[in-house]
């Protein structure tokens, strides 16, 4: 495996009987009482793609106030961008700060980092913190967003030649990261959630597969210049019958919350461009489930025709 220089040392249970009071142990968070779920999204910068750890820079300290704010606002989930926690051990001091804030506010948190692995590798990981502050899930980016390639070969096929591991870490780390091997759907106490990271969203297959596996909410975290593409978000809403939360770092734009409950696909709220921002919106999961249940295109799919999607190369 590659060596790098920075490797330093839901189920939420609730018992409800319709004709009797609800009794919940004091330490057990109470899930939302109905299908309407408030979600928060934060457009903020932290560590970026090629950033190495910097002395004195602890971005989690900047994120905790937004978790607290989301908790005060009654949000059930708050989502941050890709990369922002930087190169960290998980669990470790930075993730512990997020965990404590999630527990204090009884809120789910999704946030991006470079997760350092025991074999000196690393992965572009979205961490999921549950209402108890536990890391209840991880999603590792499945499509590497590479920036350089071997000019003597087909474009984007192989990494540039004669570059050191240190150069790759700072300039093109996704060539050498441990890439994700699955598209999981996570059970939150309010619904089923799938995650995509940045470049994953430029491929139609991940969003569709996550929806077909039952995801009702897709979370798309980004860390890039320019804007998250609203036409991609709207296409996913229209074709796959989900709600979506997209986040980006503050030097970019396109942090938004959207759902499929209105035609055409509807962006409920969007953060201002290129500025640190915080937004919230309420998603009606009952309505999302009704749309999915009554979907015409879900019932009329033709999987027998879709074989070429699994072939490694287009014709």
mmCIF file of C-alpha atoms in Angstrom:
data_model
loop_
_atom_site.group_PDB
_atom_site.id
_atom_site.type_symbol
_atom_site.label_atom_id
_atom_site.label_comp_id
_atom_site.label_asym_id
_atom_site.label_seq_id
_atom_site.Cartn_x
_atom_site.Cartn_y
_atom_site.Cartn_z
ATOM 1 C CA UNK A 1 0.000 0.000 0.000
ATOM 2 C CA UNK A 2 1.013 3.600 -0.440
ATOM 3 C CA UNK A 3 2.745 5.357 2.439
ATOM 4 C CA UNK A 4 1.710 8.878 3.326
ATOM 5 C CA UNK A 5 3.133 11.389 5.780
ATOM 6 C CA UNK A 6 0.030 12.296 7.736
ATOM 7 C CA UNK A 7 -0.812 9.050 9.549
ATOM 8 C CA UNK A 8 -0.643 10.428 13.092
ATOM 9 C CA UNK A 9 -1.218 9.155 16.173
ATOM 10 C CA UNK A 10 -30.316 2.902 14.268
ATOM 11 C CA UNK A 11 -31.600 1.859 15.296
ATOM 12 C CA UNK A 12 -33.189 4.198 17.823
ATOM 13 C CA UNK A 13 -35.641 2.295 19.968
ATOM 14 C CA UNK A 14 -38.991 3.856 20.816
ATOM 15 C CA UNK A 15 -42.004 2.010 22.245
ATOM 16 C CA UNK A 16 -45.334 3.468 21.282
ATOM 17 C CA UNK A 17 -48.776 2.123 22.179
ATOM 18 C CA UNK A 18 -51.557 4.157 20.626
ATOM 19 C CA UNK A 19 -53.870 4.026 23.650
ATOM 20 C CA UNK A 20 -51.217 4.530 26.311
ATOM 21 C CA UNK A 21 -48.497 7.102 27.055
ATOM 22 C CA UNK A 22 -45.194 6.572 25.271
ATOM 23 C CA UNK A 23 -42.352 5.532 27.569
ATOM 24 C CA UNK A 24 -38.786 6.035 26.391
ATOM 25 C CA UNK A 25 -35.652 5.468 28.413
ATOM 26 C CA UNK A 26 -34.020 8.770 29.309
ATOM 27 C CA UNK A 27 -30.876 8.071 27.323
ATOM 28 C CA UNK A 28 -32.760 7.061 24.190
ATOM 29 C CA UNK A 29 -33.355 9.878 21.676
ATOM 30 C CA UNK A 30 -36.937 10.334 20.550
ATOM 31 C CA UNK A 31 -37.433 10.112 16.774
ATOM 32 C CA UNK A 32 -39.576 12.659 14.938
ATOM 33 C CA UNK A 33 -43.285 12.202 15.762
ATOM 34 C CA UNK A 34 -44.532 12.326 12.183
ATOM 35 C CA UNK A 35 -43.386 12.015 8.599
ATOM 36 C CA UNK A 36 -42.357 15.661 8.204
ATOM 37 C CA UNK A 37 -38.622 15.903 8.805
ATOM 38 C CA UNK A 38 -36.589 19.111 8.951
ATOM 39 C CA UNK A 39 -33.135 18.825 7.392
ATOM 40 C CA UNK A 40 -30.234 21.287 7.576
ATOM 41 C CA UNK A 41 -27.378 21.730 5.099
ATOM 42 C CA UNK A 42 -24.191 23.724 5.643
ATOM 43 C CA UNK A 43 -22.094 25.336 2.905
ATOM 44 C CA UNK A 44 -18.744 25.788 4.621
ATOM 45 C CA UNK A 45 -15.048 25.287 3.954
ATOM 46 C CA UNK A 46 -12.611 23.206 5.957
ATOM 47 C CA UNK A 47 -9.867 20.992 4.667
ATOM 48 C CA UNK A 48 -9.908 20.502 0.900
ATOM 49 C CA UNK A 49 -8.931 17.741 -1.506
ATOM 50 C CA UNK A 50 -5.142 18.100 -1.441
ATOM 51 C CA UNK A 51 -4.717 19.792 1.922
ATOM 52 C CA UNK A 52 -2.316 18.282 4.428
ATOM 53 C CA UNK A 53 -2.879 18.768 8.166
ATOM 54 C CA UNK A 54 -1.989 22.263 9.394
ATOM 55 C CA UNK A 55 -0.889 23.082 12.917
ATOM 56 C CA UNK A 56 -3.629 24.793 14.853
ATOM 57 C CA UNK A 57 -6.350 24.246 12.246
ATOM 58 C CA UNK A 58 -9.156 22.218 13.778
ATOM 59 C CA UNK A 59 -12.167 22.671 11.504
ATOM 60 C CA UNK A 60 -14.498 20.619 13.694
ATOM 61 C CA UNK A 61 -14.554 23.621 16.034
ATOM 62 C CA UNK A 62 -16.212 25.573 13.212
ATOM 63 C CA UNK A 63 -18.766 22.861 12.482
ATOM 64 C CA UNK A 64 -20.057 22.207 15.997
ATOM 65 C CA UNK A 65 -21.928 25.560 16.224
ATOM 66 C CA UNK A 66 -23.887 24.607 13.100
ATOM 67 C CA UNK A 67 -24.822 21.258 14.646
ATOM 68 C CA UNK A 68 -26.005 23.144 17.716
ATOM 69 C CA UNK A 69 -27.959 25.558 15.529
ATOM 70 C CA UNK A 70 -29.602 22.702 13.640
ATOM 71 C CA UNK A 71 -30.543 21.125 16.949
ATOM 72 C CA UNK A 72 -32.151 24.358 18.158
ATOM 73 C CA UNK A 73 -34.032 24.591 14.867
ATOM 74 C CA UNK A 74 -35.522 21.140 15.352
ATOM 75 C CA UNK A 75 -33.656 19.563 12.441
ATOM 76 C CA UNK A 76 -33.282 15.779 12.459
ATOM 77 C CA UNK A 77 -30.241 15.699 10.144
ATOM 78 C CA UNK A 78 -27.479 18.183 9.316
ATOM 79 C CA UNK A 79 -25.197 17.633 6.320
ATOM 80 C CA UNK A 80 -21.712 19.081 5.718
ATOM 81 C CA UNK A 81 -19.520 18.964 2.564
ATOM 82 C CA UNK A 82 -16.868 16.559 1.306
ATOM 83 C CA UNK A 83 -13.289 16.521 2.712
ATOM 84 C CA UNK A 84 -13.893 19.133 5.405
ATOM 85 C CA UNK A 85 -12.601 17.259 8.474
ATOM 86 C CA UNK A 86 -9.329 16.563 6.667
ATOM 87 C CA UNK A 87 -6.985 13.606 7.208
ATOM 88 C CA UNK A 88 -8.143 12.056 10.462
ATOM 89 C CA UNK A 89 -8.141 8.853 12.430
ATOM 90 C CA UNK A 90 -11.682 7.561 12.951
ATOM 91 C CA UNK A 91 -12.503 7.603 15.764
ATOM 92 C CA UNK A 92 -10.220 10.387 16.914
ATOM 93 C CA UNK A 93 -10.266 13.894 18.408
ATOM 94 C CA UNK A 94 -11.988 15.568 15.447
ATOM 95 C CA UNK A 95 -14.690 12.938 15.012
ATOM 96 C CA UNK A 96 -15.196 12.912 18.796
ATOM 97 C CA UNK A 97 -16.172 16.608 18.670
ATOM 98 C CA UNK A 98 -18.782 15.900 16.010
ATOM 99 C CA UNK A 99 -20.021 12.880 17.963
ATOM 100 C CA UNK A 100 -20.464 14.910 21.143
ATOM 101 C CA UNK A 101 -22.430 17.608 19.302
ATOM 102 C CA UNK A 102 -24.634 15.019 17.578
ATOM 103 C CA UNK A 103 -25.432 13.414 20.931
ATOM 104 C CA UNK A 104 -26.022 16.723 22.703
ATOM 105 C CA UNK A 105 -28.544 17.725 20.036
ATOM 106 C CA UNK A 106 -30.018 14.254 19.364
ATOM 107 C CA UNK A 107 -29.400 14.782 15.651
ATOM 108 C CA UNK A 108 -27.935 12.828 12.765
ATOM 109 C CA UNK A 109 -24.811 14.295 11.151
ATOM 110 C CA UNK A 110 -23.219 13.442 7.790
ATOM 111 C CA UNK A 111 -19.772 14.923 7.149
ATOM 112 C CA UNK A 112 -16.822 14.266 4.826
ATOM 113 C CA UNK A 113 -13.202 13.465 5.660
ATOM 114 C CA UNK A 114 -10.051 11.749 4.480
ATOM 115 C CA UNK A 115 -10.182 8.680 6.711
ATOM 116 C CA UNK A 116 -6.748 7.287 7.558
ATOM 117 C CA UNK A 117 -6.680 3.493 7.368
ATOM 118 C CA UNK A 118 -4.566 1.015 9.359
ATOM 119 C CA UNK A 119 -2.505 -0.040 6.318
ATOM 120 C CA UNK A 120 -1.299 3.518 5.622
ATOM 121 C CA UNK A 121 -4.006 3.920 3.015
ATOM 122 C CA UNK A 122 -6.805 6.461 3.093
ATOM 123 C CA UNK A 123 -10.363 6.798 1.851
ATOM 124 C CA UNK A 124 -12.691 9.641 0.939
ATOM 125 C CA UNK A 125 -15.310 8.866 3.569
ATOM 126 C CA UNK A 126 -18.680 10.299 4.519
ATOM 127 C CA UNK A 127 -19.195 9.641 8.225
ATOM 128 C CA UNK A 128 -22.679 9.133 9.655
ATOM 129 C CA UNK A 129 -23.231 10.028 13.307
ATOM 130 C CA UNK A 130 -26.490 8.908 14.891
ATOM 131 C CA UNK A 131 -28.508 10.668 17.573
ATOM 132 C CA UNK A 132 -26.422 9.012 20.293
ATOM 133 C CA UNK A 133 -23.196 10.336 18.767
ATOM 134 C CA UNK A 134 -22.119 6.919 17.519
ATOM 135 C CA UNK A 135 -20.601 6.470 14.053
ATOM 136 C CA UNK A 136 -23.413 4.339 12.678
ATOM 137 C CA UNK A 137 -22.232 4.150 9.084
ATOM 138 C CA UNK A 138 -19.625 5.129 6.521
ATOM 139 C CA UNK A 139 -19.797 5.665 2.788
ATOM 140 C CA UNK A 140 -16.585 5.631 0.765
ATOM 141 C CA UNK A 141 -16.520 7.453 -2.555
ATOM 142 C CA UNK A 142 -16.901 4.998 -5.432
ATOM 143 C CA UNK A 143 -15.851 7.135 -8.424
ATOM 144 C CA UNK A 144 -12.407 8.737 -8.212
ATOM 145 C CA UNK A 145 -12.311 12.383 -9.299
ATOM 146 C CA UNK A 146 -8.846 12.440 -10.853
ATOM 147 C CA UNK A 147 -7.266 15.624 -12.186
ATOM 148 C CA UNK A 148 -4.155 14.390 -14.044
ATOM 149 C CA UNK A 149 -3.384 11.422 -16.271
ATOM 150 C CA UNK A 150 -0.679 9.790 -18.351
ATOM 151 C CA UNK A 151 -0.432 11.918 -21.484
ATOM 152 C CA UNK A 152 1.003 8.947 -23.395
ATOM 153 C CA UNK A 153 -2.093 6.821 -22.864
ATOM 154 C CA UNK A 154 -5.829 7.176 -23.311
ATOM 155 C CA UNK A 155 -7.166 10.196 -21.372
ATOM 156 C CA UNK A 156 -8.077 9.442 -17.754
ATOM 157 C CA UNK A 157 -6.997 5.790 -18.004
ATOM 158 C CA UNK A 158 -3.761 5.798 -15.971
ATOM 159 C CA UNK A 159 -2.115 8.158 -13.461
ATOM 160 C CA UNK A 160 0.682 10.494 -14.547
ATOM 161 C CA UNK A 161 4.091 8.851 -14.755
ATOM 162 C CA UNK A 162 7.076 9.432 -12.500
ATOM 163 C CA UNK A 163 5.143 11.129 -9.706
ATOM 164 C CA UNK A 164 5.973 10.377 -6.092
ATOM 165 C CA UNK A 165 3.426 9.226 -3.577
ATOM 166 C CA UNK A 166 3.783 12.579 -1.785
ATOM 167 C CA UNK A 167 3.043 14.418 -5.045
ATOM 168 C CA UNK A 168 -0.061 12.306 -5.585
ATOM 169 C CA UNK A 169 -1.334 12.956 -2.051
ATOM 170 C CA UNK A 170 -1.127 16.725 -2.492
ATOM 171 C CA UNK A 171 -2.102 16.968 -6.169
ATOM 172 C CA UNK A 172 -4.251 13.985 -7.136
ATOM 173 C CA UNK A 173 -5.049 11.851 -4.078
ATOM 174 C CA UNK A 174 -8.047 10.081 -5.546
ATOM 175 C CA UNK A 175 -5.783 8.073 -7.869
ATOM 176 C CA UNK A 176 -4.364 6.303 -4.819
ATOM 177 C CA UNK A 177 -7.212 6.356 -2.294
ATOM 178 C CA UNK A 178 -9.039 3.209 -1.271
ATOM 179 C CA UNK A 179 -12.111 3.380 -3.434
ATOM 180 C CA UNK A 180 -15.560 2.349 -2.228
ATOM 181 C CA UNK A 181 -16.928 -0.981 -3.392
ATOM 182 C CA UNK A 182 -20.621 -0.678 -2.616
ATOM 183 C CA UNK A 183 -23.607 1.660 -2.695
ATOM 184 C CA UNK A 184 -25.228 1.110 0.706
ATOM 185 C CA UNK A 185 -28.567 2.402 1.937
ATOM 186 C CA UNK A 186 -28.660 3.395 5.603
ATOM 187 C CA UNK A 187 -31.645 3.122 7.940
ATOM 188 C CA UNK A 188 -32.288 6.326 9.867
ATOM 189 C CA UNK A 189 -35.214 6.468 12.275
ATOM 190 C CA UNK A 190 -37.120 8.733 9.872
ATOM 191 C CA UNK A 191 -36.321 7.021 6.569
ATOM 192 C CA UNK A 192 -33.812 5.333 4.280
ATOM 193 C CA UNK A 193 -30.792 7.365 3.185
ATOM 194 C CA UNK A 194 -28.241 6.888 0.413
ATOM 195 C CA UNK A 195 -25.046 8.915 -0.007
ATOM 196 C CA UNK A 196 -23.070 10.051 -3.032
ATOM 197 C CA UNK A 197 -19.823 11.985 -2.941
ATOM 198 C CA UNK A 198 -19.100 14.668 -5.551
ATOM 199 C CA UNK A 199 -18.048 12.913 -8.791
ATOM 200 C CA UNK A 200 -20.356 9.986 -7.980
ATOM 201 C CA UNK A 201 -23.254 12.258 -8.894
ATOM 202 C CA UNK A 202 -21.979 12.765 -12.436
ATOM 203 C CA UNK A 203 -22.878 9.155 -13.161
ATOM 204 C CA UNK A 204 -26.604 8.326 -13.386
ATOM 205 C CA UNK A 205 -26.218 4.817 -12.026
ATOM 206 C CA UNK A 206 -25.442 5.481 -8.321
ATOM 207 C CA UNK A 207 -28.543 7.587 -7.691
ATOM 208 C CA UNK A 208 -30.764 5.142 -9.551
ATOM 209 C CA UNK A 209 -29.328 2.109 -7.762
ATOM 210 C CA UNK A 210 -29.694 3.759 -4.364
ATOM 211 C CA UNK A 211 -33.314 4.588 -5.124
ATOM 212 C CA UNK A 212 -34.021 1.060 -6.361
ATOM 213 C CA UNK A 213 -32.487 -0.240 -3.122
ATOM 214 C CA UNK A 214 -35.033 1.788 -1.180
ATOM 215 C CA UNK A 215 -33.370 5.143 -0.505
ATOM 216 C CA UNK A 216 -35.938 7.888 0.056
ATOM 217 C CA UNK A 217 -33.388 10.642 0.658
ATOM 218 C CA UNK A 218 -30.137 11.026 -1.273
ATOM 219 C CA UNK A 219 -27.349 13.040 0.324
ATOM 220 C CA UNK A 220 -24.799 14.376 -2.188
ATOM 221 C CA UNK A 221 -21.744 15.915 -0.526
ATOM 222 C CA UNK A 222 -19.307 17.917 -2.661
ATOM 223 C CA UNK A 223 -16.004 19.739 -2.340
ATOM 224 C CA UNK A 224 -15.328 21.602 -5.591
ATOM 225 C CA UNK A 225 -15.274 24.947 -7.307
ATOM 226 C CA UNK A 226 -18.278 25.971 -9.319
ATOM 227 C CA UNK A 227 -21.784 24.887 -8.516
ATOM 228 C CA UNK A 228 -23.462 21.614 -7.767
ATOM 229 C CA UNK A 229 -25.583 21.119 -10.869
ATOM 230 C CA UNK A 230 -29.274 21.709 -10.261
ATOM 231 C CA UNK A 231 -30.129 19.961 -13.542
ATOM 232 C CA UNK A 232 -28.558 16.758 -12.178
ATOM 233 C CA UNK A 233 -30.502 17.125 -8.937
ATOM 234 C CA UNK A 234 -33.770 17.707 -10.793
ATOM 235 C CA UNK A 235 -33.165 14.753 -13.110
ATOM 236 C CA UNK A 236 -32.587 12.464 -10.134
ATOM 237 C CA UNK A 237 -35.723 13.739 -8.396
ATOM 238 C CA UNK A 238 -37.841 13.249 -11.493
ATOM 239 C CA UNK A 239 -36.561 9.809 -12.481
ATOM 240 C CA UNK A 240 -35.842 8.197 -9.111
ATOM 241 C CA UNK A 241 -38.502 9.666 -6.796
ATOM 242 C CA UNK A 242 -36.391 10.808 -3.874
ATOM 243 C CA UNK A 243 -35.659 13.892 -1.825
ATOM 244 C CA UNK A 244 -32.119 15.271 -2.009
ATOM 245 C CA UNK A 245 -29.676 17.275 0.058
ATOM 246 C CA UNK A 246 -26.604 18.593 -1.769
ATOM 247 C CA UNK A 247 -23.739 20.374 -0.019
ATOM 248 C CA UNK A 248 -20.573 22.073 -1.243
ATOM 249 C CA UNK A 249 -17.662 23.920 0.300
ATOM 250 C CA UNK A 250 -18.049 27.684 0.638
ATOM 251 C CA UNK A 251 -15.635 28.481 -2.215
ATOM 252 C CA UNK A 252 -18.110 26.714 -4.498
ATOM 253 C CA UNK A 253 -21.882 26.851 -4.508
ATOM 254 C CA UNK A 254 -24.987 24.792 -5.048
ATOM 255 C CA UNK A 255 -25.865 23.684 -1.528
ATOM 256 C CA UNK A 256 -29.573 22.898 -1.772
ATOM 257 C CA UNK A 257 -32.466 20.822 -0.455
ATOM 258 C CA UNK A 258 -35.013 19.453 -2.913
ATOM 259 C CA UNK A 259 -37.748 16.863 -3.266
ATOM 260 C CA UNK A 260 -39.910 15.105 -5.818
ATOM 261 C CA UNK A 261 -43.283 15.916 -4.279
ATOM 262 C CA UNK A 262 -44.026 18.704 -6.748
ATOM 263 C CA UNK A 263 -43.910 18.627 -10.519
ATOM 264 C CA UNK A 264 -41.550 19.527 -11.995
ATOM 265 C CA UNK A 265 -38.916 18.387 -9.521
ATOM 266 C CA UNK A 266 -38.632 21.123 -6.941
ATOM 267 C CA UNK A 267 -35.642 22.780 -5.273
ATOM 268 C CA UNK A 268 -37.056 23.957 -1.954
ATOM 269 C CA UNK A 269 -34.155 26.133 -0.848
ATOM 270 C CA UNK A 270 -30.651 26.947 -2.041
ATOM 271 C CA UNK A 271 -27.689 28.636 -0.354
ATOM 272 C CA UNK A 272 -26.189 31.852 -1.791
ATOM 273 C CA UNK A 273 -23.218 31.291 -4.081
ATOM 274 C CA UNK A 274 -19.639 31.253 -2.761
ATOM 275 C CA UNK A 275 -20.366 32.142 0.829
ATOM 276 C CA UNK A 276 -20.647 30.291 4.106
ATOM 277 C CA UNK A 277 -24.328 29.516 4.549
ATOM 278 C CA UNK A 278 -26.823 27.440 6.482
ATOM 279 C CA UNK A 279 -30.203 26.382 5.114
ATOM 280 C CA UNK A 280 -33.094 24.210 6.283
ATOM 281 C CA UNK A 281 -36.167 22.679 4.708
ATOM 282 C CA UNK A 282 -38.839 20.191 5.693
ATOM 283 C CA UNK A 283 -39.332 16.965 3.738
ATOM 284 C CA UNK A 284 -42.580 14.993 3.973
ATOM 285 C CA UNK A 285 -41.434 11.377 3.857
ATOM 286 C CA UNK A 286 -45.012 10.105 3.768
ATOM 287 C CA UNK A 287 -45.513 11.990 0.522
ATOM 288 C CA UNK A 288 -42.205 10.652 -0.871
ATOM 289 C CA UNK A 289 -43.335 7.102 -0.062
ATOM 290 C CA UNK A 290 -46.696 7.642 -1.737
ATOM 291 C CA UNK A 291 -44.991 8.872 -4.902
ATOM 292 C CA UNK A 292 -42.621 5.914 -4.908
ATOM 293 C CA UNK A 293 -45.475 3.436 -4.334
ATOM 294 C CA UNK A 294 -47.508 4.900 -7.198
ATOM 295 C CA UNK A 295 -44.571 5.367 -9.558
ATOM 296 C CA UNK A 296 -45.385 4.461 -13.124
ATOM 297 C CA UNK A 297 -41.786 4.159 -14.274
ATOM 298 C CA UNK A 298 -40.818 1.950 -11.321
ATOM 299 C CA UNK A 299 -43.497 -0.515 -12.454
ATOM 300 C CA UNK A 300 -42.601 -0.286 -16.141
ATOM 301 C CA UNK A 301 -38.839 -0.660 -15.975
ATOM 302 C CA UNK A 302 -37.231 -3.065 -18.484
ATOM 303 C CA UNK A 303 -34.209 -4.566 -16.700
ATOM 304 C CA UNK A 304 -33.927 -7.114 -19.512
ATOM 305 C CA UNK A 305 -32.723 -4.267 -21.757
ATOM 306 C CA UNK A 306 -30.235 -2.710 -19.348
ATOM 307 C CA UNK A 307 -27.420 -5.242 -19.583
ATOM 308 C CA UNK A 308 -24.964 -2.819 -21.261
ATOM 309 C CA UNK A 309 -24.946 -0.774 -18.036
ATOM 310 C CA UNK A 310 -22.835 -3.502 -16.442
ATOM 311 C CA UNK A 311 -20.368 -3.798 -19.324
ATOM 312 C CA UNK A 312 -16.998 -2.171 -18.530
ATOM 313 C CA UNK A 313 -16.679 -0.201 -21.775
ATOM 314 C CA UNK A 314 -19.166 1.554 -24.054
ATOM 315 C CA UNK A 315 -19.362 0.406 -27.649
#
